[in-house]
Coordinates of C-alpha atoms in Angstrom, one line a residue:
M1 CA -46.8 -2.0 -20.0
R2 CA -43.1 -1.4 -20.6
P3 CA -40.7 -3.2 -18.3
I4 CA -38.7 -1.1 -15.8
L5 CA -35.4 -2.9 -15.7
S6 CA -33.5 -5.0 -18.2
V7 CA -30.3 -6.6 -17.1
C8 CA -27.8 -7.1 -20.0
I9 CA -24.9 -9.6 -19.7
I10 CA -22.2 -10.5 -22.3
M11 CA -20.3 -13.7 -21.6
K12 CA -17.8 -16.3 -23.0
N13 CA -17.1 -19.6 -21.2
E14 CA -18.3 -18.5 -17.8
E15 CA -20.0 -21.8 -16.7
K16 CA -18.3 -21.5 -13.3
V17 CA -19.9 -18.1 -12.4
I18 CA -22.9 -17.4 -14.6
G19 CA -25.2 -19.4 -12.5
R20 CA -24.5 -17.4 -9.4
C21 CA -24.9 -14.2 -11.3
L22 CA -28.3 -15.2 -12.7
E23 CA -29.6 -16.6 -9.4
S24 CA -29.0 -13.2 -7.7
I25 CA -31.0 -11.3 -10.2
S26 CA -33.7 -13.9 -11.3
G27 CA -37.3 -13.0 -10.5
I28 CA -36.4 -9.3 -9.7
A29 CA -35.0 -8.0 -13.0
D30 CA -38.0 -7.6 -15.5
E31 CA -35.9 -9.2 -18.2
I32 CA -32.5 -10.8 -18.5
I33 CA -30.5 -10.4 -21.9
I34 CA -27.6 -12.6 -22.4
V35 CA -25.2 -12.3 -25.3
D36 CA -22.8 -15.1 -25.9
T37 CA -19.6 -14.3 -27.8
G38 CA -18.5 -17.9 -28.5
S39 CA -18.7 -20.1 -25.3
K40 CA -17.4 -23.7 -25.8
D41 CA -18.5 -24.8 -22.2
Q42 CA -22.0 -25.1 -20.6
S43 CA -22.6 -21.3 -20.2
K44 CA -25.5 -21.1 -22.7
E45 CA -27.2 -24.2 -21.2
I46 CA -27.0 -22.6 -17.8
A47 CA -28.3 -19.3 -19.1
F48 CA -31.3 -20.8 -20.8
Q49 CA -32.4 -22.1 -17.3
F50 CA -33.1 -18.5 -16.3
T51 CA -34.0 -16.7 -19.6
D52 CA -35.0 -17.4 -23.1
K53 CA -33.4 -14.3 -24.3
V54 CA -29.9 -15.7 -25.0
F55 CA -28.4 -14.4 -28.3
D56 CA -25.2 -15.2 -30.2
F57 CA -22.8 -12.5 -31.2
Q58 CA -19.7 -13.0 -33.3
W59 CA -16.6 -11.6 -31.3
V60 CA -15.0 -8.7 -33.2
N61 CA -12.5 -7.6 -30.4
D62 CA -14.8 -5.0 -29.2
F63 CA -16.6 -5.1 -25.9
S64 CA -18.8 -2.0 -26.7
K65 CA -20.1 -3.6 -29.8
A66 CA -21.2 -6.6 -27.9
R67 CA -22.8 -4.5 -25.0
N68 CA -24.6 -2.3 -27.6
F69 CA -26.0 -5.3 -29.4
A70 CA -27.3 -6.7 -26.0
A71 CA -29.0 -3.3 -25.5
T72 CA -30.9 -3.6 -28.9
Q73 CA -32.6 -6.6 -27.4
A74 CA -33.7 -4.9 -24.2
R75 CA -37.2 -3.5 -23.7
G76 CA -36.9 -2.0 -20.2
E77 CA -36.8 1.7 -19.4
W78 CA -33.5 1.2 -17.7
I79 CA -30.6 -1.0 -18.6
L80 CA -28.2 -2.4 -16.0
A81 CA -25.1 -3.8 -17.5
I82 CA -23.4 -6.6 -15.4
D83 CA -20.7 -9.1 -15.9
A84 CA -21.0 -12.9 -15.6
D85 CA -18.5 -12.9 -12.7
E86 CA -20.6 -10.3 -10.8
Y87 CA -23.7 -10.7 -8.6
V88 CA -25.9 -8.6 -6.4
D89 CA -27.4 -9.0 -2.9
R90 CA -31.0 -9.8 -3.7
D91 CA -32.5 -7.6 -1.0
S92 CA -30.6 -4.6 -2.1
F93 CA -31.3 -5.3 -5.8
E94 CA -35.1 -5.5 -5.0
K95 CA -35.0 -2.1 -3.3
F96 CA -32.9 -0.8 -6.2
K97 CA -35.6 -1.8 -8.7
N98 CA -38.4 -0.5 -6.6
D99 CA -36.7 2.9 -6.3
L100 CA -36.3 3.1 -10.0
L101 CA -40.1 2.8 -10.2
S102 CA -41.1 5.0 -7.3
K103 CA -38.2 7.4 -7.0
P104 CA -36.4 7.4 -10.6
P105 CA -33.1 9.2 -10.5
G106 CA -32.6 12.5 -12.2
F107 CA -29.7 11.3 -14.1
N108 CA -29.5 9.2 -17.3
I109 CA -26.0 7.7 -17.0
I110 CA -25.4 6.3 -13.5
G111 CA -22.4 4.9 -11.6
V112 CA -22.7 2.0 -9.1
Q113 CA -20.1 0.7 -6.7
I114 CA -18.2 -2.3 -7.9
V115 CA -16.9 -4.3 -4.8
S116 CA -14.2 -6.6 -6.0
F117 CA -12.8 -9.4 -3.9
V118 CA -9.0 -10.1 -4.3
G119 CA -6.6 -12.5 -2.9
Q120 CA -6.7 -16.3 -2.8
N121 CA -9.8 -16.4 -0.6
G122 CA -11.1 -13.1 -1.4
Q123 CA -9.8 -11.7 1.9
H124 CA -9.5 -8.1 0.7
T125 CA -11.7 -5.8 -1.3
S126 CA -11.1 -3.2 -3.9
L127 CA -13.7 -0.4 -4.5
N128 CA -14.4 1.4 -7.8
Y129 CA -17.5 3.3 -9.2
H130 CA -18.5 2.3 -12.8
E131 CA -21.2 3.7 -14.9
R132 CA -23.5 0.6 -15.5
L133 CA -27.1 1.9 -15.4
Y134 CA -28.5 4.1 -18.1
K135 CA -31.7 5.1 -19.6
N136 CA -32.9 2.9 -22.6
D137 CA -34.1 5.6 -24.9
G138 CA -31.7 5.0 -27.8
S139 CA -29.7 8.1 -27.1
I140 CA -26.9 6.4 -24.9
A141 CA -24.4 3.7 -26.0
Y142 CA -21.1 2.3 -25.1
R143 CA -17.9 3.3 -27.0
R144 CA -14.2 2.0 -26.8
S145 CA -13.3 -1.5 -27.7
I146 CA -12.0 -2.2 -24.1
H147 CA -12.7 -0.4 -20.8
E148 CA -15.9 0.7 -22.4
V149 CA -17.6 3.9 -21.3
L150 CA -21.2 5.1 -21.8
E151 CA -21.8 8.2 -23.7
H152 CA -24.8 10.3 -24.8
N153 CA -25.2 11.1 -28.5
D154 CA -25.9 14.7 -27.5
P155 CA -23.2 15.5 -24.7
A156 CA -25.3 18.4 -23.5
K157 CA -28.1 16.1 -22.5
A158 CA -25.9 13.7 -20.6
K159 CA -26.6 13.7 -16.9
H160 CA -24.2 11.7 -15.0
G161 CA -24.5 10.7 -11.4
I162 CA -24.0 8.0 -8.8
I163 CA -26.5 5.9 -6.7
D164 CA -26.1 3.8 -3.6
F165 CA -25.9 0.3 -5.0
Q166 CA -23.2 -2.4 -5.2
L167 CA -22.2 -5.0 -7.5
Y168 CA -20.0 -7.7 -6.1
H169 CA -17.1 -8.9 -8.4
S170 CA -15.1 -12.1 -8.0
G171 CA -13.1 -11.9 -11.2
Y172 CA -9.8 -11.2 -9.6
L173 CA -9.9 -14.6 -7.7
T174 CA -8.9 -16.5 -10.9
S175 CA -5.6 -18.2 -11.4
T176 CA -2.5 -16.3 -12.2
V177 CA -2.3 -17.9 -15.6
Q178 CA -5.9 -16.8 -16.6
E179 CA -5.1 -13.3 -15.4
K180 CA -2.1 -13.1 -17.5
E181 CA -3.9 -14.4 -20.5
K182 CA -6.6 -11.7 -19.9
S183 CA -3.9 -9.1 -19.5
N184 CA -2.2 -10.1 -22.7
R185 CA -5.6 -9.9 -24.5
N186 CA -6.3 -6.5 -23.1
L187 CA -2.9 -5.3 -24.0
E188 CA -3.4 -6.2 -27.7
L189 CA -6.7 -4.4 -27.8
L190 CA -5.4 -1.4 -26.0
L191 CA -2.1 -1.0 -28.0
D192 CA -3.9 -1.5 -31.3
N193 CA -6.1 1.6 -30.6
E194 CA -4.9 4.2 -32.9
H195 CA -6.6 7.1 -31.1
K196 CA -5.4 6.8 -27.6
E197 CA -6.5 9.2 -24.8
A198 CA -4.7 9.7 -21.4
I199 CA -6.8 7.1 -19.7
D200 CA -5.7 4.5 -22.3
Y201 CA -2.2 4.9 -21.2
F202 CA -3.4 4.3 -17.7
F203 CA -5.1 1.1 -18.6
I204 CA -2.0 0.0 -20.5
G205 CA 0.0 0.5 -17.5
N206 CA -2.4 -1.4 -15.4
E207 CA -2.1 -4.4 -17.7
Y208 CA 1.7 -4.3 -17.5
K209 CA 1.6 -4.1 -13.8
N210 CA -0.7 -7.2 -13.7
I211 CA 2.0 -9.2 -15.6
D212 CA 4.8 -7.9 -13.3
D213 CA 6.4 -5.7 -16.0
N214 CA 6.8 -2.7 -13.7
N215 CA 9.1 -0.9 -16.0
R216 CA 6.7 -0.7 -18.7
A217 CA 3.9 0.0 -16.3
I218 CA 5.8 3.0 -15.0
Q219 CA 6.4 4.3 -18.5
Y220 CA 2.8 4.2 -19.4
Y221 CA 1.6 5.6 -16.1
Q222 CA 4.0 8.6 -16.5
K223 CA 2.6 9.1 -20.0
A224 CA -1.0 8.9 -18.8
Y225 CA -0.2 11.5 -16.1
S226 CA 1.4 13.9 -18.6
F227 CA -1.7 13.8 -20.8
K228 CA -4.2 14.0 -17.9
P229 CA -7.2 16.5 -18.4
D230 CA -7.7 17.0 -14.6
L231 CA -5.8 16.1 -11.5
N232 CA -9.1 15.4 -9.6
L233 CA -10.4 12.7 -11.9
E234 CA -10.9 9.5 -10.0
W235 CA -8.6 7.4 -12.4
V236 CA -5.9 10.0 -12.1
Q237 CA -5.7 9.5 -8.3
K238 CA -5.6 5.8 -8.8
L239 CA -2.8 6.3 -11.4
L240 CA -0.6 8.1 -8.9
L241 CA -1.2 5.3 -6.3
Y242 CA -0.4 2.6 -8.8
L243 CA 2.6 4.5 -10.0
S244 CA 4.1 4.9 -6.5
D245 CA 3.5 1.1 -6.0
A246 CA 5.2 0.3 -9.3
L247 CA 8.1 2.4 -8.4
H248 CA 8.3 0.8 -4.9
Q249 CA 8.3 -2.6 -6.5
S250 CA 11.2 -1.5 -8.7
N251 CA 13.2 -0.3 -5.6
R252 CA 12.7 3.3 -6.8
N253 CA 11.6 4.2 -3.3
E254 CA 12.7 7.8 -3.3
E255 CA 10.6 8.5 -6.5
S256 CA 7.8 6.6 -5.0
L257 CA 7.7 8.5 -1.7
D258 CA 8.1 11.9 -3.6
I259 CA 4.7 11.1 -5.3
I260 CA 3.1 9.8 -2.1
E261 CA 4.2 13.0 -0.1
T262 CA 2.7 15.2 -2.7
C263 CA -0.4 13.2 -2.9
I264 CA -0.9 13.3 0.9
E265 CA -0.7 17.0 0.8
A266 CA -3.2 17.3 -2.2
F267 CA -5.6 14.7 -0.8
P268 CA -5.3 14.9 2.9
N269 CA -8.5 12.9 3.7
V270 CA -7.7 10.0 1.4
V271 CA -6.0 7.1 3.3
D272 CA -4.6 5.2 0.4
F273 CA -1.5 7.3 0.1
K274 CA -0.9 7.3 3.9
Y275 CA -1.2 3.5 3.8
Y276 CA 1.2 3.0 1.0
K277 CA 3.7 5.3 2.8
G278 CA 3.4 3.0 5.7
I279 CA 4.0 -0.1 3.6
I280 CA 7.1 1.3 2.0
S281 CA 8.5 2.0 5.5
F282 CA 7.5 -1.5 6.6
N283 CA 9.2 -3.1 3.6
Q284 CA 12.3 -1.1 4.2
K285 CA 12.3 -2.4 7.9
Q286 CA 11.7 1.1 9.2
Y287 CA 9.4 -0.4 11.7
K288 CA 9.2 2.6 14.0
Q289 CA 8.1 5.0 11.2
A290 CA 5.7 2.4 9.8
K291 CA 4.1 1.8 13.4
I292 CA 3.5 5.6 13.7
I293 CA 1.8 5.7 10.3
F294 CA -0.5 2.7 10.8
E295 CA -1.4 3.9 14.4
E296 CA -2.3 7.3 13.0
I297 CA -4.5 5.9 10.4
I298 CA -6.4 3.8 12.9
L299 CA -6.7 6.7 15.1
K300 CA -8.2 8.9 12.3
K301 CA -10.1 6.2 10.5
D302 CA -13.4 7.8 11.0
I303 CA -12.4 11.1 9.2
L304 CA -10.4 9.5 6.4
R305 CA -11.8 7.8 3.2
S306 CA -10.4 5.3 0.8
D307 CA -10.5 5.5 -2.9
S308 CA -9.4 1.8 -3.3
S309 CA -10.2 -0.4 -0.4
D310 CA -11.8 0.1 3.0
D311 CA -9.2 -2.4 4.3
Y312 CA -6.7 0.5 4.4
L313 CA -8.5 2.3 7.0
E314 CA -8.3 -0.3 9.9
F315 CA -7.9 -3.9 8.9
L316 CA -4.6 -3.9 7.1
P317 CA -3.0 -1.4 9.5
L318 CA -3.9 -3.6 12.4
K319 CA -2.4 -6.6 10.5
H320 CA 0.9 -4.9 9.9
L321 CA 1.0 -3.6 13.4
G322 CA 0.6 -7.2 14.6
E323 CA 3.6 -8.1 12.4
I324 CA 5.6 -5.1 13.7
Y325 CA 4.9 -5.9 17.3
E326 CA 5.7 -9.6 16.7
I327 CA 9.2 -8.5 15.2
E328 CA 9.7 -6.3 18.4
N329 CA 8.9 -9.3 20.4
D330 CA 5.9 -7.4 22.0
L331 CA 3.7 -10.4 21.8
H332 CA 0.8 -9.1 23.9
K333 CA 0.4 -6.2 21.6
S334 CA 0.9 -8.5 18.5
V335 CA -1.9 -10.8 19.6
K336 CA -4.2 -7.9 20.4
S337 CA -3.6 -6.4 16.9
Y338 CA -4.2 -9.6 15.1
S339 CA -7.3 -10.4 17.1
R340 CA -8.8 -6.9 16.4
A341 CA -8.0 -7.3 12.7
L342 CA -9.8 -10.7 12.6
S343 CA -12.8 -9.2 14.4
I344 CA -13.0 -6.8 11.4
N345 CA -12.2 -9.3 8.6
D346 CA -11.7 -12.9 9.5
S347 CA -11.1 -13.9 6.0
D348 CA -7.2 -13.4 5.8
D349 CA -5.6 -16.9 6.4
K350 CA -2.1 -15.2 7.0
V351 CA -3.5 -13.4 10.1
W352 CA -4.9 -16.6 11.5
V353 CA -1.6 -18.4 10.8
N354 CA 0.4 -15.6 12.6
L355 CA -1.9 -15.4 15.5
I356 CA -1.9 -19.2 16.1
A357 CA 1.8 -19.4 15.8
I358 CA 2.4 -16.9 18.5
L359 CA -0.2 -18.7 20.7
A360 CA 1.3 -22.1 20.1
K361 CA 4.6 -20.9 21.5
H362 CA 3.1 -19.7 24.7
S363 CA 0.1 -22.0 25.4
S364 CA -0.3 -25.6 26.0
L365 CA -1.8 -27.7 23.2
E366 CA -5.0 -28.2 25.2
E367 CA -5.3 -24.4 25.7
L368 CA -4.7 -23.9 22.0
S369 CA -7.1 -26.5 21.0
I370 CA -9.8 -24.8 23.1
F371 CA -9.1 -21.4 21.5
L372 CA -9.3 -22.8 18.0
N373 CA -12.6 -24.5 18.7
D374 CA -14.1 -21.4 20.3
N375 CA -12.8 -18.8 17.9
M376 CA -12.0 -20.4 14.6
V377 CA -13.3 -23.8 13.9
N378 CA -17.0 -23.2 14.6
K379 CA -17.1 -19.9 12.8
K380 CA -19.6 -19.7 10.0
T381 CA -17.1 -18.4 7.5
M382 CA -14.7 -21.4 8.2
T383 CA -14.9 -24.5 6.1
P384 CA -13.2 -27.7 7.2
L385 CA -10.8 -27.4 4.2
R386 CA -9.8 -23.9 5.1
V387 CA -9.2 -24.8 8.7
V388 CA -7.1 -27.7 7.6
K389 CA -5.0 -25.4 5.3
I390 CA -4.7 -22.7 8.0
L391 CA -3.4 -25.4 10.5
L392 CA -0.9 -26.8 8.0
S393 CA 0.5 -23.3 7.3
V394 CA 1.4 -22.7 10.9
P395 CA 5.3 -23.4 11.2
N396 CA 4.8 -25.6 14.3
L397 CA 4.7 -29.4 14.2
N398 CA 2.2 -30.0 16.9
V399 CA -0.2 -27.3 15.4
Q400 CA 0.0 -29.0 12.0
K401 CA -0.8 -32.4 13.6
L402 CA -4.0 -30.9 15.1
S403 CA -5.4 -31.0 11.4
R404 CA -5.9 -34.8 11.8
S405 CA -8.9 -34.0 14.0
L406 CA -10.7 -33.2 10.6
L407 CA -9.8 -36.6 9.1
D408 CA -13.0 -38.3 7.6
N409 CA -14.9 -35.0 7.9
P410 CA -18.0 -35.4 5.6
D411 CA -17.4 -31.8 4.3
L412 CA -14.0 -32.9 2.9
T413 CA -14.1 -34.8 -0.4
S414 CA -12.6 -38.3 -0.5
I415 CA -9.4 -37.0 -2.3
E416 CA -9.1 -34.2 0.3
N417 CA -9.4 -36.8 3.1
E418 CA -6.8 -39.0 1.5
A419 CA -4.5 -36.1 1.0
L420 CA -4.9 -35.1 4.8
L421 CA -4.2 -38.7 5.8
I422 CA -0.9 -38.8 3.7
K423 CA 0.1 -35.4 5.1
N424 CA -0.3 -36.5 8.6
L425 CA 1.6 -39.7 8.0
Q426 CA 4.4 -37.5 6.7
L427 CA 4.2 -35.4 9.8
D428 CA 4.7 -38.6 11.9
G429 CA 7.6 -39.7 9.7
Y430 CA 6.1 -42.6 7.9
E431 CA 7.8 -41.7 4.5
F432 CA 8.2 -45.4 3.4
E433 CA 4.3 -46.1 3.9
I434 CA 3.5 -42.9 1.9
S435 CA 5.9 -43.9 -0.9
E436 CA 4.4 -47.3 -1.2
S437 CA 0.9 -45.9 -1.4
I438 CA 1.9 -43.4 -4.1
K439 CA 3.6 -45.8 -6.2
K440 CA 0.2 -47.6 -6.6
K441 CA -1.2 -44.5 -8.2
N442 CA -1.2 -43.4 -11.7
N443 CA 0.2 -39.8 -12.5
Q444 CA -3.2 -38.2 -12.7
E445 CA -4.2 -39.6 -9.3
V446 CA -1.0 -38.2 -7.7
I447 CA -1.7 -34.8 -9.4
S448 CA -5.2 -34.9 -8.0
L449 CA -3.7 -35.3 -4.5
L450 CA -1.3 -32.4 -4.9
T451 CA -3.9 -30.0 -6.3
T452 CA -5.8 -30.2 -3.0
G453 CA -3.1 -28.2 -1.5
I454 CA -3.1 -30.4 1.6
F455 CA -0.4 -32.8 0.7
S456 CA 1.2 -30.3 -1.5
L457 CA 4.1 -30.1 -4.1
V458 CA 6.4 -28.9 -1.4
D459 CA 5.5 -32.1 0.6
Y460 CA 6.1 -34.3 -2.5
I461 CA 9.5 -32.8 -3.2
L462 CA 10.4 -33.4 0.6
L463 CA 9.2 -37.1 0.2
T464 CA 11.3 -37.4 -3.0
M465 CA 14.4 -36.0 -1.3
K466 CA 13.9 -38.3 1.7
M467 CA 13.3 -41.4 -0.4
E468 CA 15.8 -40.5 -3.1
S469 CA 13.4 -42.0 -5.6
D470 CA 14.3 -41.8 -9.2
E471 CA 10.6 -42.6 -10.1
F472 CA 9.3 -39.7 -8.0
I473 CA 12.1 -37.4 -9.5
E474 CA 10.9 -38.3 -13.0
F475 CA 7.4 -37.5 -12.1
L476 CA 8.3 -34.1 -10.9
Y477 CA 10.1 -33.3 -14.2
N478 CA 7.2 -34.5 -16.2
I479 CA 4.5 -32.4 -14.5
K480 CA 3.5 -29.3 -16.5
Y481 CA 3.2 -26.3 -14.3
D482 CA 2.2 -22.7 -15.0
Q483 CA 5.8 -21.7 -14.6
P484 CA 8.6 -24.3 -14.9
L485 CA 10.5 -25.4 -11.8
V486 CA 13.4 -27.1 -13.8
N487 CA 16.1 -25.0 -12.3
L488 CA 14.8 -25.9 -8.8
Y489 CA 14.7 -29.6 -9.5
N490 CA 18.1 -29.5 -11.1
M491 CA 19.6 -27.8 -8.0
I492 CA 18.1 -30.3 -5.6
F493 CA 18.4 -33.5 -7.5
K494 CA 21.2 -33.1 -10.1
K495 CA 23.6 -30.7 -8.6
K496 CA 23.2 -28.3 -11.4
N497 CA 23.2 -24.9 -9.7
K498 CA 21.7 -22.2 -11.8
K499 CA 20.0 -19.1 -10.7
L500 CA 16.4 -19.7 -9.5
T501 CA 13.4 -17.7 -10.7
S502 CA 11.4 -15.8 -8.1
I503 CA 8.7 -18.6 -8.1
E504 CA 11.4 -21.3 -7.7
E505 CA 13.1 -19.4 -4.8
S506 CA 9.6 -19.2 -3.1
F507 CA 9.3 -23.1 -3.3
F508 CA 12.8 -23.3 -2.0
E509 CA 11.9 -21.2 1.0
S510 CA 8.8 -23.3 1.6
I511 CA 10.6 -26.5 1.3
Y512 CA 13.3 -25.1 3.8
K513 CA 10.7 -24.0 6.3
Q514 CA 8.9 -27.4 6.3
T515 CA 12.2 -29.3 6.5
E516 CA 13.0 -27.3 9.7
I517 CA 9.6 -28.1 11.2
L518 CA 10.0 -31.9 10.5
E519 CA 13.5 -31.8 11.8
S520 CA 14.8 -33.7 8.8
T521 CA 18.6 -33.2 9.3
E522 CA 19.7 -35.0 6.0
V523 CA 17.4 -33.0 3.9
L524 CA 18.2 -29.8 5.8
S525 CA 21.9 -30.6 5.2
I526 CA 21.3 -30.7 1.4
L527 CA 19.3 -27.5 1.3
K528 CA 21.9 -25.6 3.4
G529 CA 24.5 -26.7 0.9
K530 CA 22.6 -24.7 -1.7
R531 CA 22.7 -21.4 -0.1
A532 CA 25.5 -20.1 -2.0
F533 CA 23.4 -20.2 -5.2
L534 CA 20.5 -18.4 -3.8
S535 CA 19.6 -14.6 -4.0
K536 CA 20.8 -12.3 -1.2
K537 CA 17.1 -11.6 -0.2
L538 CA 16.4 -15.4 0.1
K539 CA 19.7 -16.0 2.1
N540 CA 18.6 -13.4 4.6
K541 CA 15.2 -14.9 5.0
L542 CA 16.7 -18.3 5.6
N543 CA 19.1 -16.9 8.2
L544 CA 16.1 -15.7 10.2
I545 CA 14.7 -19.3 10.1
G546 CA 17.9 -21.0 11.2

């Protein structure tokens, strides 16, 4: 009897995620076809634990050719194409497969919802529909070398549809460097295409936006819009949203708002444009206007829909309202907004940090500890490492010291526990003891401490400034980072005051904030002496700190 469902996956160097993907579908899919395009890690070894249908395919800069090769190995009546960094809910997947057998859809090319987790901890979601399920009768195949699409060899027989099924995608949680490498690879493939369509210009714009080249992104978005076949296509609506955001990021707010206002009128039930209008008002410090917009979104959340993220309907408006009320010093409403936001989505660490910071100012340490134990520490979504990092991000010395309650926690690794001990020694002012401990370590051991994010690079720079250690300064210059921090080090340690990059200014701000928390007057004096060489934007931020 012919199998019902074949799952086809193409992969390369996906050892960190392929196991999760295969565990989610194993035993439910009738067969799993994996095509490897040149892995150098353990991806294939992991794959063979779940299926013997693992095939090699020489990469030829064409995703469609790899996917179509996978399809030639599949015997199922239906093919579901998924990526290695995606996975399914097993109960939903089992129902999905059973429905294919008992209630087969009346379509032959079918879209499913892709739920992407974005942000450092996957605290936000992005929603898209992609056609991933199709009839395996030889008449349907992928085309396009990148951002591939399914097409029937006889367009008149193509029956497109959507079903209620979700794939979960974690690919946007990778490091910035990996994302930039991916964008550069995608750009090469897209730009080399000699037969570009309107959607290709949209994809090119997206890749430029991913690498923070907003000017080029805007150019390609505008080109895509000029060639659009239909205003009501899903990607065209996203294009307008992304274009308005790129314009806003480039301080072309009037142009951005013109697009948004037009889209609000054209798509009155789509929340995305209303939310972005609120964000622009917020970023321009037009808090009264932003508050009206966010409150209206929450009020109408049941009749609005989102094309990009359900977070736009309630969670993010509540988060921003919490920030606005805090700025207005209406702390009761701020706490209420943050608390409501966390009741919807408790994975945004910044909301926790903001809420705890307010409570720390107006509660005793004992009251705060009870609140944290009742509402944060014991939540299933919280890990000891996450709790530690949240506490250490709160701009309050006593709150940061609460992190020591997790010392020697068995769920922390030995290096995480050591980093937490060193961090707390620094909070208590024991720089000499920390310095002596670090001098006994080799460079790799120190780097391992810093990569925990507990005793961080910011903390190490502060220690170096305090101890005035040439050995520590040399170590900083020798560390290889994703983006160099040479101008920052030169400014702090060598009195060479060149303009800082945006990432260096971000580090400077973090160093300044933590110095204020530690009340290190000598270091603070050095940092204040550098204000003249900072951007106006950063100067304004530091003026708010003190």
